Short mmCIF file of C-alpha atoms in Angstrom, two decimals:
data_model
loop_
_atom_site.label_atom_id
_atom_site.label_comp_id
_atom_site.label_asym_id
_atom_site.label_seq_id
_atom_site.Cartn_x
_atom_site.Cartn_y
_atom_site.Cartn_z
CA UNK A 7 64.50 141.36 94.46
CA UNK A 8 68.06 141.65 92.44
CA UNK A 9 69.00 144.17 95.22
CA UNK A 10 68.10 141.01 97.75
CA UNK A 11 70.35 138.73 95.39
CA UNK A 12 73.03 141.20 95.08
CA UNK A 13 73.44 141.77 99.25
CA UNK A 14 73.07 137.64 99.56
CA UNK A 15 76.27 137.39 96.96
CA UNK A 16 78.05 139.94 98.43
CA UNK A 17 77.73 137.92 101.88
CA UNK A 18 78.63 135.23 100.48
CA UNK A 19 81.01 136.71 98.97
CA UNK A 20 82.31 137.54 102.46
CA UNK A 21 81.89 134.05 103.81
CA UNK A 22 83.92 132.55 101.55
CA UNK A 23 86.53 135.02 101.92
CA UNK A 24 86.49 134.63 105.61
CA UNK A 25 86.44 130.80 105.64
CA UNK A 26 89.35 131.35 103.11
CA UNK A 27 91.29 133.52 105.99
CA UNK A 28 90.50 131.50 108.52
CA UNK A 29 91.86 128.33 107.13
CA UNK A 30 93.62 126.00 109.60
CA UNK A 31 97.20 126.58 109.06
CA UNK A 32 98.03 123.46 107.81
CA UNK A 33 96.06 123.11 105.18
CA UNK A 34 97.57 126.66 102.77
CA UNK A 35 96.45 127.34 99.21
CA UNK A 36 95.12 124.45 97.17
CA UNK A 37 93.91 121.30 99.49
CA UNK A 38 90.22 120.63 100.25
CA UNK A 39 90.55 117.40 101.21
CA UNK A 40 93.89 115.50 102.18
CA UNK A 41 94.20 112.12 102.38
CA UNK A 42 95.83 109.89 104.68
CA UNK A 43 98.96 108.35 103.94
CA UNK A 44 97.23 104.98 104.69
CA UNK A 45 95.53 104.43 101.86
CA UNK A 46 95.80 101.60 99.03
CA UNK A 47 94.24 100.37 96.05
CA UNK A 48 93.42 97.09 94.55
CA UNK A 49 93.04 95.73 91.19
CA UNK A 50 90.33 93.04 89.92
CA UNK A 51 90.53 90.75 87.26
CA UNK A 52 93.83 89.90 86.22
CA UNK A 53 97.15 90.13 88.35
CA UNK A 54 98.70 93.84 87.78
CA UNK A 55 102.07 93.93 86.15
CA UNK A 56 105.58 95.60 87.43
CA UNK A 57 105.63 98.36 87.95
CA UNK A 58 102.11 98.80 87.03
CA UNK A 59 100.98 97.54 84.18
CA UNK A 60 97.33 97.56 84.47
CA UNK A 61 95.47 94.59 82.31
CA UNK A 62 92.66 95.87 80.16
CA UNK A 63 89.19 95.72 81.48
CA UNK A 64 90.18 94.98 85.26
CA UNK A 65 88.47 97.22 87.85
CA UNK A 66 90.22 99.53 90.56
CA UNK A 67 88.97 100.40 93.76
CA UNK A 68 90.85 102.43 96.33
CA UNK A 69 90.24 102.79 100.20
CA UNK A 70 91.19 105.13 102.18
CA UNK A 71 91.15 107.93 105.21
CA UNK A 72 91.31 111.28 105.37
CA UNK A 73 93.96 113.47 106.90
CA UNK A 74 92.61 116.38 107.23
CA UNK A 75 90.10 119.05 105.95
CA UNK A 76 90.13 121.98 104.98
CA UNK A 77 87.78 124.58 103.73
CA UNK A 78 84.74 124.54 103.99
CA UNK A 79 84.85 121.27 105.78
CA UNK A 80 87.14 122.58 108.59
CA UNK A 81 84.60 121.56 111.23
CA UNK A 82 84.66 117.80 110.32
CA UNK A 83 87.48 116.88 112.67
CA UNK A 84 89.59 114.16 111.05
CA UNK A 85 92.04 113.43 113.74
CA UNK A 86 89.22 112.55 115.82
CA UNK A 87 89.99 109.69 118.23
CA UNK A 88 86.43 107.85 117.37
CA UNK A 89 85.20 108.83 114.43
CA UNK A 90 86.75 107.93 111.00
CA UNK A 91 86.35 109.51 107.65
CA UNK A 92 86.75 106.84 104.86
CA UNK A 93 87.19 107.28 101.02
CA UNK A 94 86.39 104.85 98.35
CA UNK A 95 87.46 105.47 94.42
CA UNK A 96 85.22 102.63 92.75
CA UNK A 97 84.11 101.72 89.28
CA UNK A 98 87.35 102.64 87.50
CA UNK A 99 88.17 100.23 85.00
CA UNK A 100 91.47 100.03 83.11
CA UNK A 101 91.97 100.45 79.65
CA UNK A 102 95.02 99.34 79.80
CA UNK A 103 98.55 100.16 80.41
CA UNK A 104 101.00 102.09 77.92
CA UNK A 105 104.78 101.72 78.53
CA UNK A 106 107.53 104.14 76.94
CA UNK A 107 111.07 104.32 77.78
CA UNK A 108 112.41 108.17 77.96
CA UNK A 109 116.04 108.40 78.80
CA UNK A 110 116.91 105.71 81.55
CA UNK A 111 113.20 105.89 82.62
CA UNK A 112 110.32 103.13 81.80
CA UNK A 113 106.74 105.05 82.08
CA UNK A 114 104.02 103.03 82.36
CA UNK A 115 100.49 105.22 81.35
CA UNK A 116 97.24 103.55 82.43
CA UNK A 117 94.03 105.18 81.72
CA UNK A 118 90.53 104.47 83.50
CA UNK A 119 86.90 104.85 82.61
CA UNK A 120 84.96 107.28 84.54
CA UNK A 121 84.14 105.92 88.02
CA UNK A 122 82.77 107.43 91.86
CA UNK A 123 84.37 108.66 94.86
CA UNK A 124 82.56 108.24 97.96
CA UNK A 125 83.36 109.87 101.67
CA UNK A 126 81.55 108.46 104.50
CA UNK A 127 81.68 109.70 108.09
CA UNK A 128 81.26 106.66 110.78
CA UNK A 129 81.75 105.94 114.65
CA UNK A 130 82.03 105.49 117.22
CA UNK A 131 83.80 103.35 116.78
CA UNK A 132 85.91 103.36 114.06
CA UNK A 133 86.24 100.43 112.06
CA UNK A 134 88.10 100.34 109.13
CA UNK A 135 91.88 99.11 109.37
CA UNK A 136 93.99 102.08 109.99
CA UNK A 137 97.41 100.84 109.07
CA UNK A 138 99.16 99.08 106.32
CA UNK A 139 99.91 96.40 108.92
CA UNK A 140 95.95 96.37 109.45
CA UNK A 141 95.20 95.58 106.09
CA UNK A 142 93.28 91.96 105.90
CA UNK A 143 94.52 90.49 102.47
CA UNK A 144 92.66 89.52 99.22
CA UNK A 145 90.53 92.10 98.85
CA UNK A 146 87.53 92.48 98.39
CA UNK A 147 87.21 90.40 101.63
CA UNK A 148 84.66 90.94 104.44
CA UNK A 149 86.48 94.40 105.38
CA UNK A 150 87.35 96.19 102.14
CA UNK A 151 85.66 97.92 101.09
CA UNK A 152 82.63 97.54 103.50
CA UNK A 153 83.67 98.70 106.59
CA UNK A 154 84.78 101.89 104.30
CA UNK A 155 81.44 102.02 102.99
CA UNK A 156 78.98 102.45 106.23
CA UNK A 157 78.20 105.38 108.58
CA UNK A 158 77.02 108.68 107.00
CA UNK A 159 77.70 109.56 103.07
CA UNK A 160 79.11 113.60 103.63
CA UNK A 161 80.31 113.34 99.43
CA UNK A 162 80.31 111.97 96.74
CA UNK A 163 80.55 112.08 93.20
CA UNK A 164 82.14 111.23 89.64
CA UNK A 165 86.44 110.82 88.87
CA UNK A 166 86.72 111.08 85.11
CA UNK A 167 89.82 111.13 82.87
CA UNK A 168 91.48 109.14 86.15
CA UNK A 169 95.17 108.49 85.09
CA UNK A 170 97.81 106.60 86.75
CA UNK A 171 101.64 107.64 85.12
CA UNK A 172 103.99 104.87 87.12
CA UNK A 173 107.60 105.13 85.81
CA UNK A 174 111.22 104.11 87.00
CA UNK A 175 114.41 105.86 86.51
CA UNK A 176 117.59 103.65 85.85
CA UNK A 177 117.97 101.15 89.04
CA UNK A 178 115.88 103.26 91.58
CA UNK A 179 112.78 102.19 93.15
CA UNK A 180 109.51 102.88 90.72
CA UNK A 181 106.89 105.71 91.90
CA UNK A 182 104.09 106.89 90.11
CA UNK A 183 101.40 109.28 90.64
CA UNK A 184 97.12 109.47 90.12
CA UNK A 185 95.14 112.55 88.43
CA UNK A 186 91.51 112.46 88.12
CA UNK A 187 88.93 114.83 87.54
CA UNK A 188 86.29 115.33 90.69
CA UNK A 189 82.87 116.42 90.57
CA UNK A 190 80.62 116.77 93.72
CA UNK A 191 77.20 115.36 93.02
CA UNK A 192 76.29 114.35 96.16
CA UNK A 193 75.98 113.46 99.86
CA UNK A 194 74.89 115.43 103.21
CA UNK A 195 77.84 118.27 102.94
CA UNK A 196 76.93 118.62 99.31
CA UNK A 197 75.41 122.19 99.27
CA UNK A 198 79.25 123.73 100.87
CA UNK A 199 80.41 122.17 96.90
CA UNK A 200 77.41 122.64 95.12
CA UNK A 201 77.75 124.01 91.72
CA UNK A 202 81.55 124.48 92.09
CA UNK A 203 82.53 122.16 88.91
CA UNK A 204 85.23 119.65 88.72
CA UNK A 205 88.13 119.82 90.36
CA UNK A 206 91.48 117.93 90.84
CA UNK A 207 92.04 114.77 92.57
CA UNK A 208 95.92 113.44 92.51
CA UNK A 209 98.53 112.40 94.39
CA UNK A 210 101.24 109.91 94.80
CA UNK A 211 100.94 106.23 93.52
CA UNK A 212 103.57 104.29 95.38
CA UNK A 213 103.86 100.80 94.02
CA UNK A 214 107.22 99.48 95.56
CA UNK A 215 108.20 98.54 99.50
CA UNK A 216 104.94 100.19 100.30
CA UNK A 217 101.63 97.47 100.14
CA UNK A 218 100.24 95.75 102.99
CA UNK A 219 102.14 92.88 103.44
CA UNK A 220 99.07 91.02 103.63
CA UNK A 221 98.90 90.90 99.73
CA UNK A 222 96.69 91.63 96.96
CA UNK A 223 97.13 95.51 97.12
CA UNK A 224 98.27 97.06 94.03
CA UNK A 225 99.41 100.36 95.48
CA UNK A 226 99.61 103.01 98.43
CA UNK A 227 98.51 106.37 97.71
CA UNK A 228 98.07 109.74 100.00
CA UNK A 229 96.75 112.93 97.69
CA UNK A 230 93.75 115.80 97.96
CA UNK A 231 91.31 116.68 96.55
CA UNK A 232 92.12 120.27 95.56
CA UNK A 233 89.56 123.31 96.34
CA UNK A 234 87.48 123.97 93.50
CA UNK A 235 87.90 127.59 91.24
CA UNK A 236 84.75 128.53 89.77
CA UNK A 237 85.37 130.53 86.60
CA UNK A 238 85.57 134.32 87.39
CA UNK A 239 84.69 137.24 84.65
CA UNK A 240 85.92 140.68 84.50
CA UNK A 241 84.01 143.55 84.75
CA UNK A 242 84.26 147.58 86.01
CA UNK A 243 82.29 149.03 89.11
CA UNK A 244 79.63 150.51 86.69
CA UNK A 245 78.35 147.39 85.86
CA UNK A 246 78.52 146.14 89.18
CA UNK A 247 76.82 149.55 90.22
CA UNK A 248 74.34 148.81 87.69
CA UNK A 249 73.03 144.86 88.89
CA UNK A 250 71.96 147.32 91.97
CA UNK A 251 70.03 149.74 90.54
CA UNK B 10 134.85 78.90 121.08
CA UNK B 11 133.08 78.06 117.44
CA UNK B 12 129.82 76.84 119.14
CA UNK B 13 129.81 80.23 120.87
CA UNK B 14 130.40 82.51 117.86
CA UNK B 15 127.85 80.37 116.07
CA UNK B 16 125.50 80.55 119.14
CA UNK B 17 126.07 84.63 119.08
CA UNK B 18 125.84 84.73 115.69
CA UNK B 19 122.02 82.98 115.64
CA UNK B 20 121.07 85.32 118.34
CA UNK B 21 121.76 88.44 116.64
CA UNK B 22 120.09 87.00 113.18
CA UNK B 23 117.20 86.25 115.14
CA UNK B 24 116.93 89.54 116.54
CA UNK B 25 117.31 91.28 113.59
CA UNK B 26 115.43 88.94 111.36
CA UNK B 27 112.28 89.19 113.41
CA UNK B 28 111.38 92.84 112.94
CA UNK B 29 112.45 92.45 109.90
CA UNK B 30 109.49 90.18 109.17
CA UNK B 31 107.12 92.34 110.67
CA UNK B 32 108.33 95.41 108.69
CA UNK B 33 106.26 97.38 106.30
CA UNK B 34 107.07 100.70 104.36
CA UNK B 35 106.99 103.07 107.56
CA UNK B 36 106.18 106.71 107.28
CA UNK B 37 108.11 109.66 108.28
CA UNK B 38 106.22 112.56 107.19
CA UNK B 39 103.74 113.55 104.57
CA UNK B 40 103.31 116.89 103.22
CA UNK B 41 101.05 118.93 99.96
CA UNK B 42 102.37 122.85 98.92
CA UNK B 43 103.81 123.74 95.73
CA UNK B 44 107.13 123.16 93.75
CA UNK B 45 109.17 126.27 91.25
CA UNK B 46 112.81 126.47 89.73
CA UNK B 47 115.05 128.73 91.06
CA UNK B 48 117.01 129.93 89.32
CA UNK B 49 115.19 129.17 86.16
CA UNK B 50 117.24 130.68 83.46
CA UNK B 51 115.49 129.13 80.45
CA UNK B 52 112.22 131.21 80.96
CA UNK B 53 111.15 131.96 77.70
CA UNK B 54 107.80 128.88 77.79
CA UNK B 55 108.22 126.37 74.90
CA UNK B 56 105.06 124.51 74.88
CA UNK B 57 106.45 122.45 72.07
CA UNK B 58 109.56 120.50 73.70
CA UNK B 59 109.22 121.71 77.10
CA UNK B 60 113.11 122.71 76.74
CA UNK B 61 112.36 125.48 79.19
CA UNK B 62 111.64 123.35 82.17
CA UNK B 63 113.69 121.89 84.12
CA UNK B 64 116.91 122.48 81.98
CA UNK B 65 120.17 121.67 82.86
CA UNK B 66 121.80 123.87 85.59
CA UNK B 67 118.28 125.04 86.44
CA UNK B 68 117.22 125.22 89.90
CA UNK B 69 113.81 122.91 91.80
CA UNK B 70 112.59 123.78 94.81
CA UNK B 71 109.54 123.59 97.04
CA UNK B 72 107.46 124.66 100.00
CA UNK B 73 104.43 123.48 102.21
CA UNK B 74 102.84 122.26 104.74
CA UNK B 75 103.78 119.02 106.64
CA UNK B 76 100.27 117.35 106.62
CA UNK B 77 101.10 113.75 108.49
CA UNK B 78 103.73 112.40 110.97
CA UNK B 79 104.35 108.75 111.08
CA UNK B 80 105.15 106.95 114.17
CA UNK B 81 108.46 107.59 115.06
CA UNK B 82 107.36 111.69 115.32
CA UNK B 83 104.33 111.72 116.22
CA UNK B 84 104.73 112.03 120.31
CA UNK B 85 106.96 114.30 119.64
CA UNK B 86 104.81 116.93 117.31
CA UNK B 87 101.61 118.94 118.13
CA UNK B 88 100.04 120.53 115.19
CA UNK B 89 97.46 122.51 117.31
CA UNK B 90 100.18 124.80 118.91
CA UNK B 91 102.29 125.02 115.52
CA UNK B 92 102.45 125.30 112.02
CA UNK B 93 104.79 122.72 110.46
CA UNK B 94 106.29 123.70 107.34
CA UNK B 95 108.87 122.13 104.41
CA UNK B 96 111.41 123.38 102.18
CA UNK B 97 113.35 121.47 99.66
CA UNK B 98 115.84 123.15 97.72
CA UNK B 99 119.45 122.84 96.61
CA UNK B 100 118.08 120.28 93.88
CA UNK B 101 120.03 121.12 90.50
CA UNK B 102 119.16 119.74 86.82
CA UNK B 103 121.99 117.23 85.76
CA UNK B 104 119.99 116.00 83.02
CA UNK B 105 117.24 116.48 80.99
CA UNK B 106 115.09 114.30 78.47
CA UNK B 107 111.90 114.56 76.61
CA UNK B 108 110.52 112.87 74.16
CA UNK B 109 106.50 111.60 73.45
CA UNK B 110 105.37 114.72 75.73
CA UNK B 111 107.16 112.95 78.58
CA UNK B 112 110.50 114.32 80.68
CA UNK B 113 113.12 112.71 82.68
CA UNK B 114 114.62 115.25 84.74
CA UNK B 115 117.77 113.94 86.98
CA UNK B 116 119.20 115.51 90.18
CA UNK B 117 123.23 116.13 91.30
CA UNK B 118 123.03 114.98 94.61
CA UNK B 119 123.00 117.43 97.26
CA UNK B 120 119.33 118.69 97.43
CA UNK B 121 118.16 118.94 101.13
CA UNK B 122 114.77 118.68 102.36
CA UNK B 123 114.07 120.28 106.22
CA UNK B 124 110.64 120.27 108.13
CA UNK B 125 110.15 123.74 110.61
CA UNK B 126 108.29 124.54 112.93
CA UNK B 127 106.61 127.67 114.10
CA UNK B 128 103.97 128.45 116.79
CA UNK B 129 100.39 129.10 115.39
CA UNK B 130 100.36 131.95 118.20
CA UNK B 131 102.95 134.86 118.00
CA UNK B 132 104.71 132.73 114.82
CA UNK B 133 104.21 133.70 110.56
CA UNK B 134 101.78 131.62 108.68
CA UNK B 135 103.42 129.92 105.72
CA UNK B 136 102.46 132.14 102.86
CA UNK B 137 103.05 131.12 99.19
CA UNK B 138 103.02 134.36 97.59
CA UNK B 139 103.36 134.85 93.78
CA UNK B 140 106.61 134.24 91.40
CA UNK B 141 108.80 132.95 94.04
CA UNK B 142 110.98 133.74 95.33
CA UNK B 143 108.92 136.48 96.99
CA UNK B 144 108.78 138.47 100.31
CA UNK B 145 106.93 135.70 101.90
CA UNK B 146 108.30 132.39 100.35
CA UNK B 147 110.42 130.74 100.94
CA UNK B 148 111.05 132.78 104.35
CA UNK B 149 107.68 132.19 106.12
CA UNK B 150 108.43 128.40 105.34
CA UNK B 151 112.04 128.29 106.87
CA UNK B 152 111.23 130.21 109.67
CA UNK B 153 110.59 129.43 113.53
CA UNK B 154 113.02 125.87 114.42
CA UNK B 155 114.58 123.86 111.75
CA UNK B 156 113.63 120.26 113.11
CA UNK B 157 114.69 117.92 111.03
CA UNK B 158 116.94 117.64 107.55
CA UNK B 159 118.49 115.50 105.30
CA UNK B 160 120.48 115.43 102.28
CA UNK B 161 119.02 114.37 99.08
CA UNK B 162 120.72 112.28 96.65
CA UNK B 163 119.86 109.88 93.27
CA UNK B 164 116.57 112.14 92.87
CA UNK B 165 114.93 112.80 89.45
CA UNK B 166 111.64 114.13 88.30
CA UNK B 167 109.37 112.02 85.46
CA UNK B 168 106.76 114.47 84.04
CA UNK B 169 103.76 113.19 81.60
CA UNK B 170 102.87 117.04 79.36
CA UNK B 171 100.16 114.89 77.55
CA UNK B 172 98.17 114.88 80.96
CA UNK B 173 100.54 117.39 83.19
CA UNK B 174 101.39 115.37 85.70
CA UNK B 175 104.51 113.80 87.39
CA UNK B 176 106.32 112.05 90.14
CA UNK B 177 109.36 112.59 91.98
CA UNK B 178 111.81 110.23 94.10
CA UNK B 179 114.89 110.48 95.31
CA UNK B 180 116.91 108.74 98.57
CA UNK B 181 117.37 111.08 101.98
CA UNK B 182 120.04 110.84 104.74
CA UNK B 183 118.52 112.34 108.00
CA UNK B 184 121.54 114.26 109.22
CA UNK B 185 120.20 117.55 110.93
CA UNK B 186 117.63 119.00 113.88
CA UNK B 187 117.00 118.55 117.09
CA UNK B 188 114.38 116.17 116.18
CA UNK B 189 117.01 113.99 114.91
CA UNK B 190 117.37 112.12 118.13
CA UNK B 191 114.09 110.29 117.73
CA UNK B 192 115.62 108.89 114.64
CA UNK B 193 117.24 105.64 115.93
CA UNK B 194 120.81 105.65 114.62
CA UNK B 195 120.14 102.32 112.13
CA UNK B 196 117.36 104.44 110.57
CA UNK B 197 118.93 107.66 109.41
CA UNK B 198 119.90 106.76 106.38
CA UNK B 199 118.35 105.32 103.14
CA UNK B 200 114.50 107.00 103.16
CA UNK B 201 112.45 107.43 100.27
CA UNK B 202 111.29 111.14 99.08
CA UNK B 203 108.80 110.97 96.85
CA UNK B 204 105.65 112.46 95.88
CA UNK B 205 103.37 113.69 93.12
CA UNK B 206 103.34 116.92 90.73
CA UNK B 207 100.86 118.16 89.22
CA UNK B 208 99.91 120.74 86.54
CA UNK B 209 97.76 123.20 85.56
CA UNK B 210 95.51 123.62 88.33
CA UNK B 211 93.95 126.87 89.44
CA UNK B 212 94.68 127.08 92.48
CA UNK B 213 98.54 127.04 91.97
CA UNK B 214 99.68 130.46 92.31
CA UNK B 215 101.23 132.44 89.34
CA UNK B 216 105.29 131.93 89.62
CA UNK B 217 104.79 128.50 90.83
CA UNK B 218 104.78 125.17 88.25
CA UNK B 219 102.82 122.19 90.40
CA UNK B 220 100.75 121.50 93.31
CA UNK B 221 102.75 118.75 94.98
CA UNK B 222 101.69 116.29 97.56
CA UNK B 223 104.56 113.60 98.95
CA UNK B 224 105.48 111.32 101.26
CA UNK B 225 108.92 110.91 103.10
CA UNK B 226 109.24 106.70 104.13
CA UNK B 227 111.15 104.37 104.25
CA UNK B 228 110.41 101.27 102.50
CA UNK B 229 109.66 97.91 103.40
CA UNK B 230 112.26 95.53 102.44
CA UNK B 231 111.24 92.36 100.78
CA UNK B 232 111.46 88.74 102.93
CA UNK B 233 111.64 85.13 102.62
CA UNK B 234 110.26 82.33 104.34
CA UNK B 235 112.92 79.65 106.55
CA UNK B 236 112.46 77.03 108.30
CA UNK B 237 114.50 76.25 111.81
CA UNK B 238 116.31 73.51 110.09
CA UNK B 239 117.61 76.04 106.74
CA UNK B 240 118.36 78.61 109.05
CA UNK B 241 120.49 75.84 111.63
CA UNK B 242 122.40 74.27 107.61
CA UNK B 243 123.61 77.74 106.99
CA UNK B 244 125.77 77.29 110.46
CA UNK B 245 126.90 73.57 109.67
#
């Protein structure tokens, strides 16, 4: 029976190192997930501060659509011309926004209680706005989130220790950035993830010359989440030679 | 005459004021890969005051993949017959601040950013390689056809050691590649470069500091509301 266990590792073992291999070429070392560049998040509760000063206790949500995939979701095709793969970061709520001034450059720190991610795969047809232009304002409003809620849940899970670090240097425009920790609990791709632990979600927070112009967006974001590294232990070929015997 | 001049005048506010209206932040690419300093001189890791990153004089650079193309490259790109790859380099440390676990790192201006591109059949997959620069980076990054490039100026870095991560932003001038002509001329200048860094993560390879994702745009540019009859007492 270990023997059985040990050959079934050692494929998998082989698998993985073949989806690794195989990768599509665009997607390199790191990226599991990449999200499109039209994405945006909203605030509720009170009216976020420039450049992003977050009120305590209001509640973030960010939609968006993903880029591209990488392993071992390269066979969901993301660029397809009717189907649409949606992301939703809800339940985050702000504990409010730190500001600091290092140098010539104003940091604003806001920190977020843990929340859920959610990737749904829906169409044809497509039917959440993909554009800033597209955007309906206001939200939530008939559109946002729900039409990035629907279709097929592939993944989903928990974001904890979700940060947003927004700062400005001297005159220039402000730009911030978003880390939070990811951990797949759920959905129907769930067993490719399963067991992996948390991994990174980040990317860039743009909060200037970048909304909707429709209003009430509080940012534009793109980002990944990263492939997840399960913890790996030394050992010799004895003891390997020895689970076999 | 003045009726004329006025009348011309109106006509080429109009036409500019109108897409102007319509404008939002438009994208030129996005990309994710991995940022180092080279040359990095102050090597020796001070995890207290984080002199050893990003000091003066020192070196930032970067490599990945392009991941997105906005609108105005888009017909003219096909990821499934090649790899499209970035390099930004040339960046030097002017400044350097810290304080509170945070770091303002400023740019001379001069860094360049260039997108390449290389067929996925017959070309050399980008390959990050360890403690760059290495036998594969940043060559297999910069090689096939330079497209497109731009110089980089009023760029700094803002890093957050408490939670090891950080942004980046700096102004571009599109000024090189064949893919330059689908640049209209008016739009060459004055994009946005900016983009996310983060640390420690796993799956950056040893050599390298952050896993980086960013965005080059341009930015929409804030508008107000007239009325026929303002626009008509500005000519009066």
């Amino acid at each position: 029976m270990k023997r059985k266990i040990g050959v079934a590792a050692l494929l998998g073992l082989l698998f993985a190192g073949a989806l690794a291999t195989s990768a599509l070429a665009q997607c390199g070392t790191g990226p599991m997930i990449v999200l499109n560049t039209n994405s945006f998040a909203y605030e509720t509760g009170a009216a976020v501060g420039t450049p992003y000063k977050s009120p305590l206790g209001n509640n973030l949500t960010v939609v968006g659509l993903v880029q591209k995939f990488c392993s071992p979701f390269q066979d969901q095709n993301a660029a397809s011309a009717d189907t649409e793969y949606t992301v939703v970061f809800s339940g985050l709520v702000s504990k409010g926004t730190s500001t600091m001034l290092i140098g010539t450059t104003t940091i604003d720190v806001t920190d977020y209680t843990t929340g859920s991610f959610f990737i749904y795969r829906d169409g044809p047809p497509k039917n959440a706005p993909q554009t800033a232009a597209a955007m309906p304002g206001s939200p939530p409003n008939a559109t946002v989130p729900a039409n990035y809620l629907d279709g097929t849940l592939i993944l989903s899970g928990s974001l904890a220790n979700f940060e947003l670090t927004v700062s400005q240097t001297g005159s220039n425009n402000p730009n911030g950035s978003y880390r939070g920790d990811a951990t797949f609990t759920g959905g129907s791709l769930y067993p490719r993830v399963a067991g992996t632990g948390a991994t990174v979600a980040q990317g860039n927070w743009c909060v200037f010359g970048c909304k909707p112009p429709a209003g009430g967006y509080s940012a534009q974001l793109d980002g990944k989440f990263d492939t997840p590294v399960t913890g790996v232990r030394s050992s010799t070929w004895g003891s390997i030679k020895l689970l076999y015997r | 005459m003045q009726r004329k001049a006025l009348l011309l005048l109106l006509t080429a506010i109009m036409a500019f004021a109108v897409p102007a209206y319509a404008q939002t932040y438009e994208l030129l690419f996005a990309f994710t890969g991995f940022d180092y300093q080279d040359p990095n001189p102050v090597s020796i890791v001070d995890p207290i005051n984080h002199t050893d990153y990003l000091a003066v004089a020192e070196g930032y650079k970067l490599v990945g993949f392009v991941t997105q193309f906005g609108p105005l490259l888009t017909p003219w790109v096909d990821p499934t017959l090649y790899e499209y790859t970035n390099h930004i380099f040339n960046e030097t440390v002017s400044s350097h601040t810290y304080g509170f676990g945070f770091l303002e790192a400023k740019f001379i201006d001069g860094g360049r950013s260039r997108y390449y591109r290389d067929p996925l059949l017959g070309g050399t997959h980008g390959t990050y390689g360890t403690f760059p620069p290495n036998a594969t980076s940043p060559s297999t990054f910069i090689d096939g056809s330079m497209r497109l490039g731009g110089g980089i100026y009023s760029s700094s870095i803002t890093y957050n050691f408490n939670t090891n991560q950080g942004n980046f932003s700096g102004q571009m001038n599109l000024d090189e590649g064949p893919d330059l002509i689908y640049i209209p001329a008016g739009q060459q200048s004055g994009w946005t470069l900016a983009g996310q860094a983060g640390r420690p993560n796993p799956t950056v390879p040893n050599g390298y500091d952050n896993q980086v994702t960013g965005e080059c745009k341009i930015l929409s540019t804030p508008v107000t509301h007239k009325t026929w009859g303002a626009v008509k007492a500005l000519y009066r």
